[in-house]
Tab-separated table of C-alpha atoms and ligand atoms in Angstrom:
chain	number	residue	atom	x	y	z
A	1	MET	CA	-7.374	35.735	-8.290
A	2	LYS	CA	-5.421	32.334	-7.625
A	3	LYS	CA	-7.698	29.804	-6.529
A	4	LYS	CA	-6.707	28.510	-2.626
A	5	VAL	CA	-6.570	24.623	-2.524
A	6	ILE	CA	-5.941	23.198	0.819
A	7	ILE	CA	-4.536	19.436	0.057
A	8	LEU	CA	-4.738	17.081	3.749
A	9	GLY	CA	-1.254	14.612	4.389
A	10	ALA	CA	1.594	14.552	3.004
A	11	GLY	CA	2.182	11.152	1.375
A	12	ILE	CA	2.461	10.395	-1.923
A	13	THR	CA	-0.785	11.663	-2.820
A	14	GLY	CA	-1.058	14.510	-0.803
A	15	LEU	CA	2.951	15.609	-2.166
A	16	VAL	CA	2.089	14.453	-5.434
A	17	THR	CA	-1.431	16.199	-5.989
A	18	ALA	CA	0.435	19.503	-4.356
A	19	TYR	CA	3.385	19.347	-6.772
A	20	TYR	CA	0.834	18.665	-9.998
A	21	PHE	CA	-1.572	22.187	-8.423
A	22	SER	CA	2.112	24.322	-7.369
A	23	GLN	CA	3.165	24.003	-11.053
A	24	ASP	CA	-0.312	25.639	-12.255
A	25	LYS	CA	-0.572	30.194	-11.853
A	26	ASP	CA	-4.105	29.696	-11.083
A	27	PHE	CA	-3.818	27.865	-7.866
A	28	GLU	CA	-1.962	29.124	-4.677
A	29	VAL	CA	-1.452	25.505	-2.513
A	30	THR	CA	-1.099	24.443	0.899
A	31	LEU	CA	0.120	21.569	2.081
A	32	ILE	CA	-0.972	20.430	6.103
A	33	GLU	CA	0.500	16.883	7.599
A	34	LYS	CA	0.818	16.128	11.189
A	35	ASN	CA	3.529	14.719	11.626
A	36	LYS	CA	6.498	16.096	11.599
A	37	TYR	CA	7.576	14.155	8.134
A	38	VAL	CA	6.633	13.647	4.886
A	39	GLY	CA	6.055	10.188	2.872
A	40	GLY	CA	2.980	9.135	5.497
A	41	THR	CA	2.956	4.579	4.742
A	42	ALA	CA	6.312	5.639	2.326
A	43	MET	CA	8.231	6.693	4.142
A	44	ALA	CA	11.857	6.728	4.590
A	45	PHE	CA	15.163	8.009	6.597
A	46	GLU	CA	18.004	7.676	6.790
A	47	TYR	CA	19.890	5.584	9.151
A	48	LYS	CA	23.847	5.410	9.977
A	49	ASP	CA	25.191	4.762	6.991
A	50	PHE	CA	22.151	3.241	5.336
A	51	ILE	CA	19.253	4.706	3.227
A	52	LEU	CA	15.672	2.752	4.800
A	53	ASP	CA	11.366	2.210	3.579
A	54	TYR	CA	9.435	1.090	5.631
A	55	GLY	CA	9.246	-1.837	3.854
A	56	PRO	CA	9.992	-2.174	0.042
A	57	HIS	CA	8.582	0.594	-2.582
A	58	LYS	CA	9.498	-0.778	-5.782
A	59	ILE	CA	7.710	1.428	-8.607
A	60	TYR	CA	5.825	-0.358	-10.837
A	61	THR	CA	2.979	0.403	-12.944
A	62	VAL	CA	0.223	-0.342	-15.945
A	63	LEU	CA	-1.496	2.699	-15.874
A	64	PRO	CA	0.498	4.823	-19.030
A	65	GLY	CA	2.427	7.665	-18.880
A	66	ILE	CA	2.859	7.510	-15.095
A	67	ILE	CA	6.874	6.351	-14.967
A	68	ASN	CA	7.184	9.434	-17.406
A	69	GLU	CA	6.098	11.683	-15.020
A	70	ILE	CA	7.686	10.078	-12.126
A	71	GLU	CA	10.664	11.019	-14.254
A	72	LYS	CA	10.435	14.555	-14.251
A	73	VAL	CA	11.285	14.363	-10.728
A	74	THR	CA	13.840	11.342	-9.932
A	75	PRO	CA	16.109	9.704	-11.946
A	76	LEU	CA	14.663	6.051	-11.969
A	77	LEU	CA	16.713	2.618	-11.669
A	78	LYS	CA	14.834	0.054	-13.807
A	79	VAL	CA	15.857	-3.383	-11.428
A	80	LYS	CA	15.113	-7.337	-12.091
A	81	LYS	CA	13.303	-8.011	-10.121
A	82	GLN	CA	13.832	-12.407	-8.092
A	83	ASN	CA	11.527	-12.323	-5.606
A	84	SER	CA	10.827	-15.877	-4.183
A	85	ILE	CA	8.225	-17.753	-1.021
A	86	TYR	CA	9.058	-20.186	1.207
A	87	LEU	CA	6.316	-23.925	1.382
A	88	LYS	CA	7.398	-26.494	2.754
A	89	ASN	CA	11.056	-25.550	3.401
A	90	ASN	CA	11.789	-24.924	0.245
A	91	PHE	CA	11.946	-21.641	-1.284
A	92	PHE	CA	9.589	-20.813	-4.827
A	93	ASP	CA	9.949	-18.925	-7.455
A	94	PHE	CA	6.540	-16.657	-7.148
A	95	PRO	CA	4.463	-16.166	-8.856
A	96	LEU	CA	4.647	-20.493	-8.593
A	97	LYS	CA	5.348	-21.977	-10.978
A	98	ILE	CA	3.833	-25.505	-11.886
A	99	SER	CA	7.465	-27.780	-12.634
A	100	GLN	CA	8.626	-26.516	-9.674
A	101	ILE	CA	5.723	-27.405	-7.400
A	102	ALA	CA	5.717	-30.735	-9.339
A	103	GLN	CA	9.111	-31.325	-8.742
A	104	LYS	CA	9.574	-30.329	-4.649
A	105	MET	CA	6.420	-31.052	-3.561
A	106	PRO	CA	4.229	-34.027	-6.092
A	107	PHE	CA	1.681	-34.494	-3.404
A	108	THR	CA	0.781	-31.106	-3.682
A	109	ALA	CA	0.610	-30.908	-7.233
A	110	LEU	CA	-0.995	-33.945	-7.948
A	111	SER	CA	-3.934	-32.835	-4.762
A	112	SER	CA	-4.053	-29.427	-6.343
A	113	GLY	CA	-4.333	-31.255	-10.334
A	114	ILE	CA	-7.402	-33.545	-8.674
A	115	ASP	CA	-9.004	-30.091	-7.829
A	116	ILE	CA	-8.737	-28.760	-10.958
A	117	PHE	CA	-9.900	-31.534	-13.124
A	118	THR	CA	-13.117	-32.377	-10.722
A	119	LYS	CA	-13.828	-29.051	-10.308
A	120	SER	CA	-14.872	-30.018	-6.899
A	121	PHE	CA	-14.013	-26.558	-5.520
A	122	SER	CA	-16.620	-24.498	-7.505
A	123	LYS	CA	-19.447	-25.001	-5.532
A	124	LEU	CA	-19.175	-22.592	-2.559
A	125	PRO	CA	-21.242	-19.442	-1.907
A	126	ASP	CA	-18.670	-16.997	-3.556
A	127	ASP	CA	-19.665	-14.796	-0.328
A	128	SER	CA	-16.436	-14.817	1.522
A	129	TYR	CA	-11.736	-13.981	0.754
A	130	GLU	CA	-11.662	-17.885	1.983
A	131	ASN	CA	-14.586	-19.128	-0.868
A	132	PHE	CA	-14.208	-17.028	-3.351
A	133	LEU	CA	-10.096	-18.004	-3.504
A	134	ILE	CA	-10.750	-21.899	-3.338
A	135	ASN	CA	-14.073	-22.017	-6.115
A	136	ARG	CA	-10.828	-20.076	-8.083
A	137	PHE	CA	-7.704	-22.505	-7.027
A	138	GLY	CA	-8.966	-25.002	-5.480
A	139	LYS	CA	-8.380	-26.085	-1.164
A	140	THR	CA	-4.760	-27.061	-1.629
A	141	MET	CA	-3.873	-23.883	-2.416
A	142	TYR	CA	-5.440	-22.430	-1.004
A	143	GLU	CA	-4.945	-23.493	2.279
A	144	LEU	CA	-1.210	-23.433	1.017
A	145	ALA	CA	-1.217	-19.944	-0.334
A	146	PHE	CA	-3.433	-17.640	1.730
A	147	LYS	CA	-5.315	-19.448	4.353
A	148	ASP	CA	-2.926	-18.840	6.924
A	149	TYR	CA	-0.631	-15.325	5.200
A	150	ALA	CA	-4.138	-14.033	5.385
A	151	ARG	CA	-4.358	-15.284	9.277
A	152	LYS	CA	-1.234	-12.943	9.953
A	153	VAL	CA	-1.215	-9.620	7.538
A	154	TRP	CA	-5.204	-8.917	8.790
A	155	THR	CA	-5.469	-10.504	11.660
A	156	SER	CA	-8.781	-12.121	10.827
A	157	HIS	CA	-10.031	-15.549	9.654
A	158	PRO	CA	-10.537	-15.722	6.191
A	159	GLN	CA	-14.204	-16.703	6.425
A	160	GLU	CA	-15.414	-13.178	7.599
A	161	LEU	CA	-12.995	-11.586	5.536
A	162	ASP	CA	-14.832	-9.768	2.250
A	163	LYS	CA	-14.302	-11.093	-1.287
A	164	GLU	CA	-13.808	-7.733	-2.347
A	165	LEU	CA	-9.953	-8.251	-0.794
A	166	ALA	CA	-9.208	-11.162	-2.655
A	167	ILE	CA	-10.234	-9.000	-5.923
A	168	ARG	CA	-8.191	-6.289	-4.840
A	169	ARG	CA	-5.333	-7.738	-3.429
A	170	VAL	CA	-4.839	-11.278	-5.588
A	171	ALA	CA	-3.921	-9.988	-9.254
A	172	ILE	CA	-5.057	-13.203	-10.676
A	173	SER	CA	-8.285	-14.061	-11.186
A	174	GLY	CA	-8.260	-18.443	-11.105
A	175	VAL	CA	-5.799	-21.066	-11.467
A	176	PHE	CA	-6.515	-21.391	-15.461
A	177	GLU	CA	-5.476	-17.474	-15.510
A	178	LEU	CA	-1.809	-18.723	-13.957
A	179	ILE	CA	-1.331	-21.877	-15.530
A	180	LYS	CA	-2.040	-19.783	-19.172
A	181	GLY	CA	0.219	-16.768	-17.812
A	182	ILE	CA	3.298	-19.543	-17.151
A	183	LEU	CA	2.773	-21.774	-20.133
A	184	PHE	CA	2.230	-18.560	-22.553
A	185	LYS	CA	4.815	-16.655	-20.331
A	186	ASP	CA	2.055	-13.620	-20.135
A	187	THR	CA	2.416	-12.931	-16.731
A	188	GLY	CA	2.835	-9.609	-17.335
A	189	LYS	CA	-0.898	-8.712	-15.990
A	190	ILE	CA	-0.142	-11.023	-12.669
A	191	SER	CA	3.741	-10.094	-11.829
A	192	ALA	CA	6.513	-8.029	-13.461
A	193	ASP	CA	9.740	-8.915	-14.672
A	194	TYR	CA	11.714	-6.206	-13.178
A	195	PHE	CA	10.422	-2.773	-11.473
A	196	TYR	CA	11.921	0.566	-11.105
A	197	TYR	CA	13.380	2.586	-8.274
A	198	PRO	CA	15.098	5.870	-7.672
A	199	PRO	CA	19.246	5.065	-6.970
A	200	LYS	CA	18.734	6.679	-3.126
A	201	GLY	CA	15.852	5.064	-2.182
A	202	ILE	CA	11.738	6.412	-1.833
A	203	LYS	CA	13.872	9.058	0.318
A	204	GLN	CA	15.381	10.592	-3.202
A	205	LEU	CA	11.425	10.530	-4.178
A	206	LEU	CA	10.084	12.000	-1.142
A	207	ASP	CA	13.288	14.401	-1.260
A	208	SER	CA	13.003	15.628	-4.768
A	209	LEU	CA	8.531	16.366	-4.930
A	210	VAL	CA	9.226	18.738	-1.861
A	211	LYS	CA	11.821	20.165	-3.669
A	212	GLU	CA	9.744	21.129	-6.966
A	213	ILE	CA	6.651	21.808	-4.116
A	214	LYS	CA	8.635	24.884	-2.450
A	215	LYS	CA	9.982	26.019	-5.673
A	216	ASN	CA	7.155	26.104	-6.928
A	217	LYS	CA	5.899	28.787	-4.646
A	218	GLY	CA	3.820	26.304	-2.206
A	219	LYS	CA	3.813	25.560	1.021
A	220	ILE	CA	4.345	22.535	3.289
A	221	LEU	CA	2.883	23.217	7.264
A	222	LEU	CA	4.968	19.903	8.747
A	223	GLN	CA	3.346	19.022	12.157
A	224	LYS	CA	0.054	20.370	11.021
A	225	GLU	CA	-3.480	19.547	11.558
A	226	ILE	CA	-7.154	21.298	10.610
A	227	SER	CA	-9.320	21.197	13.541
A	228	GLU	CA	-13.055	21.819	12.092
A	229	ILE	CA	-15.059	22.512	8.586
A	230	LYS	CA	-18.044	24.063	8.287
A	231	LEU	CA	-20.126	24.190	6.008
A	232	LYS	CA	-22.894	25.844	4.123
A	233	SER	CA	-24.962	24.193	2.199
A	234	HIS	CA	-23.107	21.587	1.191
A	235	LYS	CA	-19.607	24.114	0.397
A	236	ILE	CA	-16.568	24.663	2.691
A	237	ASP	CA	-18.008	27.686	5.140
A	238	TYR	CA	-14.078	28.247	6.427
A	239	ILE	CA	-11.796	25.615	8.238
A	240	LYS	CA	-9.869	26.274	11.182
A	241	ILE	CA	-6.234	25.365	11.659
A	242	GLY	CA	-5.248	26.962	15.831
A	243	ASN	CA	-7.168	30.070	15.303
A	244	LYS	CA	-7.270	31.051	11.944
A	245	LYS	CA	-10.658	30.516	9.825
A	246	ILE	CA	-9.143	30.062	6.101
A	247	LYS	CA	-11.726	29.738	3.230
A	248	PRO	CA	-10.329	27.921	0.148
A	249	ASP	CA	-11.533	26.859	-2.850
A	250	TYR	CA	-10.551	23.875	-2.738
A	251	LEU	CA	-10.002	21.272	0.216
A	252	ILE	CA	-7.942	17.349	-0.995
A	253	SER	CA	-7.574	14.917	1.666
A	254	THR	CA	-5.952	12.393	1.958
A	255	ILE	CA	-5.728	11.471	5.322
A	256	TYR	CA	-8.938	9.212	7.189
A	257	LEU	CA	-12.141	9.052	5.554
A	258	ASP	CA	-13.031	8.699	9.539
A	259	SER	CA	-10.864	11.486	9.875
A	260	LEU	CA	-12.076	13.284	7.175
A	261	LEU	CA	-15.524	13.248	8.263
A	262	ASP	CA	-14.352	13.697	12.183
A	263	LEU	CA	-14.125	17.089	10.894
A	264	VAL	CA	-17.254	18.069	9.327
A	265	LYS	CA	-18.710	19.383	12.418
A	266	ASN	CA	-22.542	20.369	10.952
A	267	GLN	CA	-23.156	17.374	8.361
A	268	LYS	CA	-26.343	15.687	9.527
A	269	ASN	CA	-26.691	12.416	10.644
A	270	ILE	CA	-22.861	12.824	12.223
A	271	ASN	CA	-23.439	9.699	14.760
A	272	GLU	CA	-24.494	7.578	12.179
A	273	GLN	CA	-21.391	8.954	10.175
A	274	LYS	CA	-19.718	8.315	12.509
A	275	GLU	CA	-20.027	4.624	13.652
A	276	MET	CA	-20.139	3.946	9.728
A	277	ALA	CA	-16.641	5.441	9.074
A	278	GLY	CA	-15.431	3.691	12.454
A	279	ASN	CA	-16.021	0.694	11.305
A	280	LEU	CA	-13.272	0.800	8.724
A	281	HIS	CA	-11.056	-0.748	10.520
A	282	TYR	CA	-7.078	-1.271	10.082
A	283	GLN	CA	-4.665	-3.914	10.513
A	284	LYS	CA	-0.873	-2.505	12.237
A	285	LEU	CA	2.435	-2.644	10.946
A	286	ASN	CA	5.796	-3.451	13.050
A	287	ILE	CA	8.994	-3.900	10.982
A	288	LEU	CA	12.164	-5.053	12.174
A	289	TYR	CA	14.894	-3.854	10.575
A	290	LEU	CA	18.211	-5.570	11.155
A	291	ILE	CA	22.113	-4.396	10.218
A	292	LEU	CA	24.003	-7.340	9.158
A	293	ASN	CA	27.194	-7.281	9.219
A	294	LYS	CA	27.623	-8.827	5.873
A	295	LYS	CA	27.199	-8.254	1.887
A	296	ARG	CA	23.943	-9.378	1.180
A	297	ALA	CA	21.784	-11.918	3.038
A	298	LEU	CA	19.052	-13.337	0.162
A	299	LYS	CA	19.462	-13.676	-3.498
A	300	ASP	CA	16.067	-12.490	-3.626
A	301	CYS	CA	14.117	-9.321	-3.395
A	302	TRP	CA	11.623	-10.152	-1.537
A	303	VAL	CA	11.074	-12.971	0.248
A	304	PHE	CA	6.653	-13.953	1.561
A	305	PHE	CA	6.184	-16.721	4.298
A	306	PRO	CA	3.067	-18.205	3.998
A	307	GLU	CA	3.412	-20.319	6.732
A	308	LYS	CA	1.640	-19.934	9.920
A	309	LYS	CA	5.135	-20.869	12.025
A	310	PHE	CA	7.209	-18.208	10.941
A	311	LEU	CA	5.567	-15.318	13.208
A	312	PHE	CA	6.537	-12.931	9.788
A	313	HIS	CA	5.104	-12.422	6.830
A	314	ARG	CA	7.623	-11.252	4.534
A	315	ILE	CA	11.614	-10.731	4.354
A	316	SER	CA	12.979	-8.248	1.430
A	317	GLU	CA	16.845	-6.736	1.173
A	318	GLN	CA	16.923	-3.078	1.183
A	319	LYS	CA	19.970	-3.835	-0.980
A	320	ALA	CA	18.841	-5.532	-3.124
A	321	PHE	CA	16.488	-2.250	-4.626
A	322	SER	CA	19.917	-0.071	-4.858
A	323	GLU	CA	23.483	-1.053	-4.090
A	324	GLN	CA	23.790	2.934	-3.350
A	325	THR	CA	21.314	2.337	-0.021
A	326	SER	CA	23.886	0.456	1.808
A	327	PRO	CA	27.061	0.459	2.515
A	328	GLU	CA	29.633	-2.470	0.809
A	329	ASN	CA	30.274	-4.533	3.039
A	330	LYS	CA	26.905	-4.591	5.252
A	331	THR	CA	23.272	-5.811	4.417
A	332	ALA	CA	19.636	-4.455	6.482
A	333	LEU	CA	16.359	-7.092	5.933
A	334	MET	CA	13.775	-5.953	6.933
A	335	VAL	CA	10.745	-8.256	8.390
A	336	GLU	CA	7.698	-7.310	7.817
A	337	THR	CA	5.279	-8.934	10.625
A	338	THR	CA	1.774	-8.229	12.345
A	339	LYS	CA	3.108	-9.458	15.520
A	340	GLU	CA	4.057	-7.399	18.063
A	341	LEU	CA	8.222	-6.261	18.119
A	342	ASN	CA	9.801	-7.623	22.726
A	343	GLU	CA	12.030	-8.969	22.802
A	344	LEU	CA	10.534	-12.747	23.042
A	345	ASN	CA	9.660	-12.899	19.658
A	346	ILE	CA	12.823	-11.079	18.003
A	347	ASN	CA	14.854	-13.886	18.820
A	348	ILE	CA	12.340	-16.486	17.617
A	349	ILE	CA	12.465	-14.828	14.719
A	350	ILE	CA	16.068	-14.774	14.457
A	351	GLN	CA	16.298	-18.364	15.314
A	352	GLN	CA	13.638	-18.622	12.303
A	353	LEU	CA	15.307	-17.218	10.425
A	354	LYS	CA	18.856	-18.933	11.073
A	355	SER	CA	16.539	-22.138	10.658
A	356	ILE	CA	16.390	-21.181	7.693
A	357	GLY	CA	19.534	-20.294	6.219
A	358	ILE	CA	19.526	-16.450	6.042
A	359	LEU	CA	21.843	-15.372	8.913
A	360	ASN	CA	23.645	-16.305	11.906
A	361	GLU	CA	23.530	-14.520	15.231
A	362	ASN	CA	26.933	-13.006	14.899
A	363	GLU	CA	26.643	-11.376	11.533
A	364	ILE	CA	24.101	-8.844	13.612
A	365	GLN	CA	25.354	-5.909	13.897
A	366	GLU	CA	22.452	-4.288	15.551
A	367	TYR	CA	18.339	-3.893	15.512
A	368	PHE	CA	15.545	-1.647	15.900
A	369	THR	CA	12.150	-1.276	15.084
A	370	LYS	CA	9.329	0.772	13.986
A	371	SER	CA	6.075	0.790	13.538
A	372	LEU	CA	2.656	2.099	11.529
A	373	ASP	CA	-0.755	2.377	12.744
A	374	ARG	CA	-2.733	2.535	9.539
A	375	VAL	CA	-1.555	0.207	7.770
A	376	TYR	CA	-3.535	-2.755	6.010
A	377	PRO	CA	-6.989	-2.163	5.957
A	378	ILE	CA	-9.270	-4.894	7.046
A	379	TYR	CA	-11.732	-5.322	5.028
A	380	LYS	CA	-13.979	-7.391	6.855
A	381	LYS	CA	-16.756	-9.350	5.521
A	382	GLY	CA	-20.067	-6.406	4.687
A	383	PHE	CA	-17.543	-3.041	4.977
A	384	LEU	CA	-18.732	-1.865	1.667
A	385	LYS	CA	-22.135	-0.710	2.830
A	386	ASN	CA	-19.940	1.074	5.483
A	387	LEU	CA	-17.350	2.022	3.659
A	388	HIS	CA	-19.892	4.120	0.349
A	389	PHE	CA	-21.528	5.517	2.896
A	390	ALA	CA	-18.679	7.821	4.768
A	391	LEU	CA	-17.491	8.087	0.991
A	392	ASP	CA	-21.520	9.554	-0.727
A	393	LYS	CA	-20.649	12.175	2.429
A	394	VAL	CA	-17.891	13.578	1.598
A	395	GLU	CA	-19.087	13.426	-2.491
A	396	SER	CA	-21.741	15.575	-1.057
A	397	ILE	CA	-19.524	18.524	-0.693
A	398	GLU	CA	-19.083	19.913	-3.661
A	399	ASP	CA	-16.110	21.184	-2.611
A	400	VAL	CA	-13.898	18.369	-0.598
A	401	TYR	CA	-12.835	15.972	-2.549
A	402	THR	CA	-11.029	12.550	-0.533
A	403	ILE	CA	-8.766	10.759	-2.487
A	404	GLY	CA	-4.909	8.196	-2.148
A	405	ARG	CA	-4.762	4.865	0.107
A	406	PRO	CA	-6.333	6.058	3.093
A	407	GLY	CA	-8.838	8.842	1.462
A	408	LEU	CA	-10.518	6.204	-0.298
A	409	PHE	CA	-9.697	2.700	2.118
A	410	ASN	CA	-7.887	0.513	-0.496
A	411	TYR	CA	-5.036	-0.757	-1.161
A	412	ASN	CA	-3.093	1.102	-4.013
A	413	ASN	CA	0.423	0.982	-5.067
A	414	MET	CA	2.444	4.927	-4.773
A	415	ASP	CA	1.721	4.873	-8.763
A	416	GLN	CA	-1.735	4.588	-8.468
A	417	CYS	CA	-1.987	6.942	-6.212
A	418	TRP	CA	0.686	9.045	-8.774
A	419	ASP	CA	-2.568	8.592	-11.215
A	420	MET	CA	-4.629	9.996	-8.544
A	421	ALA	CA	-2.933	13.499	-7.104
A	422	LYS	CA	-2.107	14.024	-11.485
A	423	LYS	CA	-6.511	12.837	-11.871
A	424	THR	CA	-8.000	15.060	-9.360
A	425	PHE	CA	-5.510	17.998	-10.258
A	426	GLU	CA	-6.482	17.601	-13.893
A	427	HIS	CA	-10.391	17.325	-12.767
A	428	ILE	CA	-10.384	20.693	-11.056
A	429	LYS	CA	-8.081	22.831	-13.297
A	430	GLN	CA	-10.417	21.962	-16.126
A	431	GLY	CA	-13.901	23.103	-13.865
A	432	LYS	CA	-15.150	19.730	-14.503
A	433	THR	CA	-18.120	19.388	-10.756
A	434	LYS	CA	-18.733	16.565	-8.246
A	435	GLN	CA	-20.831	14.922	-11.525
A	436	ASP	CA	-18.298	14.487	-13.356
A	437	TRP	CA	-16.529	12.936	-10.291
A	438	GLN	CA	-18.235	9.690	-10.372
A	439	LYS	CA	-15.839	8.586	-13.482
A	440	THR	CA	-13.135	9.294	-12.440
A	441	LYS	CA	-13.966	7.585	-8.995
A	442	ASN	CA	-15.009	4.410	-10.237
A	443	TYR	CA	-11.230	4.280	-13.047
A	444	PHE	CA	-10.363	4.438	-9.795
A	445	ASP	CA	-11.769	1.892	-8.459
A	446	SER	CA	-10.233	-0.257	-11.613
A	447	TYR	CA	-6.982	-0.431	-10.365
A	448	ARG	CA	-5.750	-3.463	-9.249
A	449	ILE	CA	-2.070	-4.214	-7.595
A	450	VAL	CA	0.486	-5.961	-10.187
A	451	ASP	CA	3.157	-7.057	-7.515
B	1	FAD	C1	4.653	-2.532	4.026
B	1	FAD	C2	3.929	-1.455	3.014
B	1	FAD	C3	4.933	-1.896	0.705
B	1	FAD	C4	4.881	-1.525	0.164
B	1	FAD	N1	4.907	-1.925	-1.012
B	1	FAD	C5	4.452	-0.779	-2.120
B	1	FAD	C6	5.381	-0.792	-2.752
B	1	FAD	O1	6.512	-2.009	-3.001
B	1	FAD	N2	5.164	-0.275	-4.240
B	1	FAD	C7	4.363	0.744	-4.259
B	1	FAD	O2	3.944	1.141	-5.033
B	1	FAD	N3	3.245	0.964	-3.252
B	1	FAD	C8	4.035	0.120	-1.974
B	1	FAD	N4	2.020	0.165	-0.912
B	1	FAD	C9	2.041	1.240	-0.440
B	1	FAD	C10	2.691	2.673	-0.949
B	1	FAD	O3	2.663	2.431	0.156
B	1	FAD	C11	0.902	3.731	-0.298
B	1	FAD	O4	0.176	3.554	-1.714
B	1	FAD	C12	1.428	4.735	-0.146
B	1	FAD	O5	2.497	5.151	0.672
B	1	FAD	C13	0.265	6.154	0.011
B	1	FAD	O6	0.126	7.016	0.048
B	1	FAD	P1	-0.772	7.453	0.669
B	1	FAD	O7	-0.488	9.550	0.245
B	1	FAD	O8	-2.503	7.886	-0.173
B	1	FAD	O9	-1.835	7.866	2.214
B	1	FAD	P2	-0.420	7.408	2.966
B	1	FAD	O10	1.098	7.780	2.776
B	1	FAD	O11	-1.293	7.011	4.293
B	1	FAD	O12	-0.751	9.273	3.832
B	1	FAD	C14	-1.445	10.288	4.446
B	1	FAD	C15	-0.408	10.976	4.800
B	1	FAD	O13	-2.166	11.328	6.024
B	1	FAD	C16	-1.265	11.981	6.759
B	1	FAD	N5	-2.571	12.549	7.992
B	1	FAD	C17	-3.459	11.651	8.674
B	1	FAD	N6	-4.039	12.218	9.496
B	1	FAD	C18	-4.138	13.173	8.916
B	1	FAD	C19	-4.287	14.511	9.232
B	1	FAD	N7	-6.010	14.779	10.393
B	1	FAD	N8	-3.708	15.615	9.555
B	1	FAD	C20	-2.709	16.151	8.940
B	1	FAD	N9	-1.862	14.430	8.347
B	1	FAD	C21	-2.842	14.152	8.720
B	1	FAD	C22	-0.188	10.809	7.836
B	1	FAD	O14	0.624	11.221	8.277
B	1	FAD	C23	-0.150	10.895	6.573
B	1	FAD	O15	1.474	11.242	5.942
B	1	FAD	C24	3.814	0.001	0.300
B	1	FAD	C25	3.103	0.039	2.190
B	1	FAD	C26	3.271	-0.904	2.475
B	1	FAD	C27	2.589	-0.818	4.073
């Protein structure tokens, strides 16, 4: 008899997990998504003649075999990556090139050089995002590139943020590695020269995954949620969807860890567990989409804006990812911000973009906004205790697995979601148990993002 697999959440991780299980005749798979659309944080949509992402979603990976796996589902373009960072009224290549800093900001370069050679910065206790980065990049570089960016994205004081955030989000461990990378042109570890992208946007990838799952007789239930997971001796007794009780062989969750634990009704320490998982906070992200009556707005795919004075932290142009996502004479700019997108802030953003020469008001055909509530995990100091507590609770249930970005409270990119989905399928297919799972989980923890 086929084994029943229920997957919660149809983001990239859930879709890819369902795709692998649906291909195997030993399994019967049902994917349950609470929204009326699939894609989760990587959702994509059509707007008039445009195909748009929720913020730019390039595909890049250092994980072996993943691009081949994605290409089995959708064609991919190989796109030259061009991106910048805007600092002190200048655009700089990103990652920063020391020669450019020396030329355009000589005093900053000098001050940064003094930081490096006196090593005066390596004295702070390594106990926060701020100290961790000052210890590795020096105060000058930290204040220039990391400090205000953290305040903008995580809306928290960088001293309150855990050093784990710097470890997981900043691909380079320090300024010496940065210099070595630049001198020896070994930037692959810190930044890619190119990326992959489906010609018709991330929507093409999502649509293809849905098509494959359905072709293989997998079920996708939209606007559905389960209301209860009932346990019996550390295993699922049944789950409830509406009034229906089902006993799956495996439940693979890619939803938020606290939402999953909320569903488990007869766990011990339920209140403590809820409180711990509830402490894993997220930051909301708003996106302003500006439809412009011109062919292109940027020379870059995306530009970072770490400085406090700008209301946004990144802008990107969908057309730079694939020409096929936008009409020939128009372009769409995506502006990412954690500020509320009310009329006042939208006007300020437009004026700020105008002041740096990106657009003129008369080029704006129209604009609209989108937001997702729980996008960036906020790693407050000490969050790992809460996270491990919540994860241990899930790991104590033999037939429930939690993976994906919300499922592990991490910053995984889509390639890592794909890899996790594949590894989880292989683990279950090979009949491995929760004892073997710890090794796989440690491997997931070792993922680092290369932008
Ligand atoms: C602005 C931005 C830019 C990014 N850029 C890139 C990039 O360039 N390249 C890259 O590789 N990655 C990028 N990422 C990361 C990428 O979006 C994520 O890695 C990926 O989307 C995570 O997928 P997931 O399936 O793990 O989680 P999610 O996408 O969060 O999916 C979880 C799903 O579960 C559903 N759900 C929640 N609760 C329930 C419930 N109770 N019942 C049923 N369903 C539920 C949600 O609706 C959602 O569909 C970016 C992220 C952001 C925010």
